[in-house]
XYZ file of C-alpha atoms in Angstrom:
192
model
C 103.626 97.939 95.764
C 105.189 97.270 99.229
C 104.706 99.534 102.153
C 106.659 99.712 105.112
C 104.794 100.845 108.339
C 106.894 102.155 110.963
C 107.034 103.556 114.319
C 109.373 105.134 116.822
C 108.724 104.832 120.693
C 110.717 107.692 122.249
C 111.752 108.749 125.803
C 109.613 111.816 125.544
C 108.010 114.111 122.972
C 110.859 116.460 122.536
C 113.093 116.511 119.920
C 115.769 115.905 122.603
C 114.370 113.181 124.098
C 115.991 109.837 122.488
C 114.514 107.344 120.332
C 114.267 104.059 122.383
C 112.551 101.509 120.037
C 112.045 101.266 116.244
C 109.597 98.640 114.644
C 108.273 98.386 111.111
C 106.107 95.839 109.215
C 106.315 95.488 105.404
C 103.242 94.784 103.857
C 102.021 94.122 100.368
C 99.149 95.369 98.238
C 96.708 92.464 99.811
C 97.869 93.506 102.976
C 99.822 90.789 104.013
C 102.767 90.490 106.309
C 105.883 90.174 104.259
C 108.594 91.005 107.038
C 108.839 92.684 110.527
C 111.631 94.822 112.047
C 111.989 95.486 115.581
C 114.954 97.123 117.577
C 115.266 98.501 121.123
C 117.739 101.264 120.685
C 120.470 102.610 123.256
C 119.906 105.532 124.643
C 121.278 108.271 127.346
C 118.421 107.672 129.988
C 119.712 111.337 131.388
C 117.968 112.731 128.424
C 114.865 110.828 128.740
C 111.091 111.800 130.273
C 110.693 109.312 133.220
C 106.679 109.110 132.720
C 107.667 108.627 128.812
C 109.550 105.628 129.869
C 106.940 104.133 131.701
C 104.133 104.546 129.114
C 106.621 102.937 126.477
C 107.328 99.783 128.268
C 110.857 100.455 129.010
C 112.401 97.892 131.345
C 116.450 98.753 132.230
C 117.034 94.961 132.198
C 115.515 94.652 128.625
C 117.379 97.298 127.356
C 120.731 96.575 128.999
C 120.224 92.943 127.235
C 118.847 93.537 123.852
C 119.541 97.396 123.051
C 121.581 97.995 120.192
C 123.581 101.439 119.236
C 122.100 103.606 116.680
C 124.746 102.897 113.956
C 123.777 99.544 114.153
C 119.761 100.468 114.070
C 120.786 102.617 110.870
C 122.386 99.690 109.357
C 120.048 97.087 110.079
C 116.992 99.157 109.235
C 118.607 100.181 105.826
C 118.838 96.326 105.149
C 115.162 95.994 105.977
C 114.216 98.986 103.740
C 116.290 97.995 100.772
C 114.724 94.420 100.839
C 111.056 96.248 100.447
C 111.906 99.022 98.179
C 109.019 99.455 95.712
C 109.580 103.013 94.085
C 112.012 103.542 91.209
C 113.592 106.566 91.189
C 116.499 108.258 89.290
C 119.256 110.076 90.514
C 119.403 113.807 89.582
C 123.456 113.673 89.935
C 124.056 110.747 87.813
C 120.683 109.339 85.821
C 121.208 106.296 87.289
C 117.853 104.221 88.515
C 117.538 103.112 92.045
C 114.837 102.033 94.501
C 113.508 103.123 97.655
C 111.031 102.274 100.026
C 107.536 103.468 100.428
C 106.962 104.573 104.162
C 103.687 104.924 106.077
C 102.910 105.112 109.840
C 100.426 106.875 112.436
C 101.502 110.247 113.017
C 104.395 109.535 110.726
C 104.454 112.948 108.523
C 105.015 115.340 111.561
C 106.554 113.176 114.500
C 108.093 109.732 113.369
C 109.166 110.989 109.773
C 111.233 113.521 110.992
C 112.833 111.521 113.715
C 113.778 109.051 111.178
C 115.285 111.581 108.881
C 117.201 113.171 111.916
C 118.491 109.914 112.747
C 119.750 109.356 109.090
C 121.327 112.895 108.932
C 124.404 111.508 107.918
C 123.528 108.031 106.182
C 121.500 107.822 102.900
C 117.665 106.761 103.969
C 116.461 104.439 101.449
C 113.080 105.502 101.535
C 110.901 108.046 99.615
C 111.067 111.217 101.421
C 107.088 111.559 101.279
C 105.482 109.543 104.041
C 101.888 108.259 104.149
C 100.250 108.998 107.196
C 97.148 107.239 108.702
C 96.153 110.340 110.817
C 96.057 112.363 107.578
C 94.126 109.600 106.286
C 91.688 109.728 109.147
C 91.432 113.376 108.837
C 90.233 113.005 105.461
C 87.984 109.744 106.168
C 86.081 111.498 108.817
C 85.759 114.852 106.931
C 82.140 116.153 107.255
C 80.991 113.194 109.055
C 78.732 113.374 112.026
C 79.769 110.121 113.426
C 83.310 109.920 114.576
C 85.744 109.100 117.233
C 86.469 111.731 119.875
C 90.287 111.654 119.019
C 92.178 110.458 116.036
C 95.035 108.848 118.462
C 95.690 105.419 117.178
C 94.094 103.693 120.152
C 91.170 105.811 119.702
C 90.780 104.953 115.951
C 91.651 101.142 116.601
C 88.755 101.205 119.029
C 86.505 102.668 116.694
C 87.444 100.190 114.012
C 87.140 97.495 116.451
C 90.797 96.753 115.997
C 92.376 95.056 119.171
C 95.529 96.768 120.174
C 97.562 94.596 122.765
C 100.594 96.613 124.356
C 99.855 100.166 122.911
C 103.023 101.963 122.932
C 105.020 99.112 122.043
C 106.449 99.992 118.485
C 105.510 96.553 116.696
C 102.255 96.759 118.414
C 101.481 100.253 117.027
C 102.772 99.437 113.844
C 100.333 96.709 113.577
C 97.277 98.939 114.555
C 98.370 101.493 111.897
C 98.183 98.831 109.453
C 94.704 97.740 110.687
C 93.429 101.245 110.669
C 94.888 101.813 107.102
C 93.215 98.990 105.685
C 89.797 99.829 107.500
C 89.725 103.224 106.127
C 90.688 102.366 102.409
C 88.516 99.300 102.108
C 85.848 101.145 103.359
C 84.779 99.861 106.868
C 82.386 101.998 108.471
C 81.967 100.911 112.224
C 79.544 102.460 114.770
């Protein structure tokens, strides 16, 4: 079963703050990287929180050169998801079988997942509607334990599990961190 871990970097925490970067990493059951996806997204800078842009490695020149419009992000990300579809579904309307991708990420159930659904408001999202969330996994993992990190933020969990997280708040780096902490928690690693 392939799982696609994904992450948005945004220009702020409000729903009205645009997404500025999307990255994803498809991994197999042995945690091997199959393929990566990364796109810088064109956005209206007037709707951005300048502090969020500083934290998220935004650079005007880089975005001018590399950022692509949202419709192209949707098209290219859909193709990526279709290449890594691993959940069989059946259409309620026609009864025809089809497959979708399994999605996962850190804080993805309540933050990144809703943003992805909003981005795909007028398009079919070729992914299962239930998103696996490493934040939720961490809540269960540390439930009832005395030793635990002081926060379940991605950076803190990576520190706890002794995982390097270079370039935190770059979407692809954060995706790799999410995969690593998911592997640590599901494979029974106990640090500290």
